[in-house]
């Protein structure tokens, strides 16, 4: 029987975020039913992307080159930088079409329980960009979690030594959502982040 081989495939797929064992089984069987040429093309595509993608030496986002297109673009606001936790956050913010500045990826958040301190993040690299790039605003876009908030507070404290405005993305109740469905933490943050009409 090929059960142990299928189980190995399921284990590999279920290690991916958001894929449970049930989904991993469905994906595994789907891949096994595919024409070998289609399957091999899929595997080759993944391998090629993994081999060509690297991290931008300036902002830390995904790039094919030493410095990414967003950092090199003269159409971007070079005086504003958005600080995010992970490289994929850049893509999500870019998809809104609302932010026109540059980025800086921390590669995580401060999390004492997981043994991650400020020295483990790309904070020093951010501070080293302030004066040479003549940054005027640092928009902190860490997630609205305890760790994300702690990281934002730490960054705010570190940036007080520079002549730069520090802002934070607003967050609260989802558009189209209702107050009764919002959790206490989200509702509290929405109240503290209220805007003047």
PDB file of C-alpha atoms in Angstrom, residues 26-107:
ATOM      1  CA  UNK A  26      -8.131  16.733  -0.450  1.00  0.00           C
ATOM      2  CA  UNK A  27      -5.144  18.585  -1.920  1.00  0.00           C
ATOM      3  CA  UNK A  28      -3.008  15.424  -1.866  1.00  0.00           C
ATOM      4  CA  UNK A  29      -5.595  13.373  -3.731  1.00  0.00           C
ATOM      5  CA  UNK A  30      -6.160  16.197  -6.198  1.00  0.00           C
ATOM      6  CA  UNK A  31      -2.425  16.413  -6.929  1.00  0.00           C
ATOM      7  CA  UNK A  32      -2.175  12.632  -7.324  1.00  0.00           C
ATOM      8  CA  UNK A  33      -5.033  12.649  -9.872  1.00  0.00           C
ATOM      9  CA  UNK A  34      -3.353  15.339 -11.981  1.00  0.00           C
ATOM     10  CA  UNK A  35      -1.686  14.549 -15.261  1.00  0.00           C
ATOM     11  CA  UNK A  36       2.063  14.012 -14.580  1.00  0.00           C
ATOM     12  CA  UNK A  37       3.010  16.915 -16.885  1.00  0.00           C
ATOM     13  CA  UNK A  38       0.668  19.293 -15.027  1.00  0.00           C
ATOM     14  CA  UNK A  39       1.930  18.057 -11.646  1.00  0.00           C
ATOM     15  CA  UNK A  40       5.578  18.403 -12.676  1.00  0.00           C
ATOM     16  CA  UNK A  41       4.873  21.929 -13.979  1.00  0.00           C
ATOM     17  CA  UNK A  42       3.337  22.804 -10.606  1.00  0.00           C
ATOM     18  CA  UNK A  43       6.346  21.479  -8.685  1.00  0.00           C
ATOM     19  CA  UNK A  44       8.783  23.182 -11.072  1.00  0.00           C
ATOM     20  CA  UNK A  45       6.948  26.497 -10.716  1.00  0.00           C
ATOM     21  CA  UNK A  46       7.174  26.332  -6.909  1.00  0.00           C
ATOM     22  CA  UNK A  47      10.846  25.417  -7.080  1.00  0.00           C
ATOM     23  CA  UNK A  48      11.625  28.220  -9.526  1.00  0.00           C
ATOM     24  CA  UNK A  49       9.872  30.871  -7.417  1.00  0.00           C
ATOM     25  CA  UNK A  50      11.609  29.648  -4.254  1.00  0.00           C
ATOM     26  CA  UNK A  51      14.976  29.748  -6.043  1.00  0.00           C
ATOM     27  CA  UNK A  52      14.553  33.243  -7.492  1.00  0.00           C
ATOM     28  CA  UNK A  53      12.922  35.148  -4.646  1.00  0.00           C
ATOM     29  CA  UNK A  54      15.211  36.820  -2.132  1.00  0.00           C
ATOM     30  CA  UNK A  55      14.863  39.633   0.382  1.00  0.00           C
ATOM     31  CA  UNK A  56      15.411  43.270  -0.542  1.00  0.00           C
ATOM     32  CA  UNK A  57      18.580  44.474   1.172  1.00  0.00           C
ATOM     33  CA  UNK A  58      16.936  47.822   1.983  1.00  0.00           C
ATOM     34  CA  UNK A  59      13.357  47.132   3.083  1.00  0.00           C
ATOM     35  CA  UNK A  60      13.399  43.364   3.682  1.00  0.00           C
ATOM     36  CA  UNK A  61      10.460  42.576   1.392  1.00  0.00           C
ATOM     37  CA  UNK A  62      10.451  39.910  -1.315  1.00  0.00           C
ATOM     38  CA  UNK A  63      12.421  40.772  -4.415  1.00  0.00           C
ATOM     39  CA  UNK A  64      14.108  39.252  -7.452  1.00  0.00           C
ATOM     40  CA  UNK A  65      16.939  41.773  -7.254  1.00  0.00           C
ATOM     41  CA  UNK A  66      19.231  43.124  -4.527  1.00  0.00           C
ATOM     42  CA  UNK A  67      16.867  46.094  -4.054  1.00  0.00           C
ATOM     43  CA  UNK A  68      13.141  45.740  -4.807  1.00  0.00           C
ATOM     44  CA  UNK A  69      11.130  47.772  -7.323  1.00  0.00           C
ATOM     45  CA  UNK A  70       9.233  49.635  -4.574  1.00  0.00           C
ATOM     46  CA  UNK A  71      12.470  50.904  -3.023  1.00  0.00           C
ATOM     47  CA  UNK A  72      13.842  51.959  -6.418  1.00  0.00           C
ATOM     48  CA  UNK A  73      10.658  53.604  -7.709  1.00  0.00           C
ATOM     49  CA  UNK A  74      10.910  57.395  -8.027  1.00  0.00           C
ATOM     50  CA  UNK A  75       7.097  57.585  -8.027  1.00  0.00           C
ATOM     51  CA  UNK A  76       6.938  56.554  -4.356  1.00  0.00           C
ATOM     52  CA  UNK A  77       7.023  59.036  -1.471  1.00  0.00           C
ATOM     53  CA  UNK A  78      10.623  58.564  -0.357  1.00  0.00           C
ATOM     54  CA  UNK A  79      10.051  60.463   2.918  1.00  0.00           C
ATOM     55  CA  UNK A  80       7.408  58.060   4.290  1.00  0.00           C
ATOM     56  CA  UNK A  81       8.032  54.472   5.331  1.00  0.00           C
ATOM     57  CA  UNK A  82       5.458  51.901   6.441  1.00  0.00           C
ATOM     58  CA  UNK A  83       6.748  49.388   8.999  1.00  0.00           C
ATOM     59  CA  UNK A  84       5.218  45.908   8.773  1.00  0.00           C
ATOM     60  CA  UNK A  85       5.783  42.597  10.522  1.00  0.00           C
ATOM     61  CA  UNK A  86       6.319  40.285   7.551  1.00  0.00           C
ATOM     62  CA  UNK A  87       7.168  40.633   3.821  1.00  0.00           C
ATOM     63  CA  UNK A  88       3.689  39.448   2.799  1.00  0.00           C
ATOM     64  CA  UNK A  89       2.156  42.424   4.644  1.00  0.00           C
ATOM     65  CA  UNK A  90       3.654  44.655   1.940  1.00  0.00           C
ATOM     66  CA  UNK A  91       1.518  42.899  -0.676  1.00  0.00           C
ATOM     67  CA  UNK A  92      -1.669  43.265   1.364  1.00  0.00           C
ATOM     68  CA  UNK A  93      -1.095  47.002   1.903  1.00  0.00           C
ATOM     69  CA  UNK A  94      -0.115  47.518  -1.743  1.00  0.00           C
ATOM     70  CA  UNK A  95      -3.376  45.859  -2.827  1.00  0.00           C
ATOM     71  CA  UNK A  96      -5.349  48.653  -1.123  1.00  0.00           C
ATOM     72  CA  UNK A  97      -3.763  51.237  -3.431  1.00  0.00           C
ATOM     73  CA  UNK A  98      -3.805  53.702  -0.514  1.00  0.00           C
ATOM     74  CA  UNK A  99      -0.151  53.835   0.557  1.00  0.00           C
ATOM     75  CA  UNK A 100       2.359  55.537  -1.745  1.00  0.00           C
ATOM     76  CA  UNK A 101       5.499  55.497   0.385  1.00  0.00           C
ATOM     77  CA  UNK A 102       8.173  52.883   0.970  1.00  0.00           C
ATOM     78  CA  UNK A 103       8.323  49.930   3.362  1.00  0.00           C
ATOM     79  CA  UNK A 104      10.369  48.351   6.107  1.00  0.00           C
ATOM     80  CA  UNK A 105       9.876  44.726   7.185  1.00  0.00           C
ATOM     81  CA  UNK A 106      10.693  43.820  10.801  1.00  0.00           C
ATOM     82  CA  UNK A 107      10.528  40.031  10.300  1.00  0.00           C
TER      83      UNK A 107
END
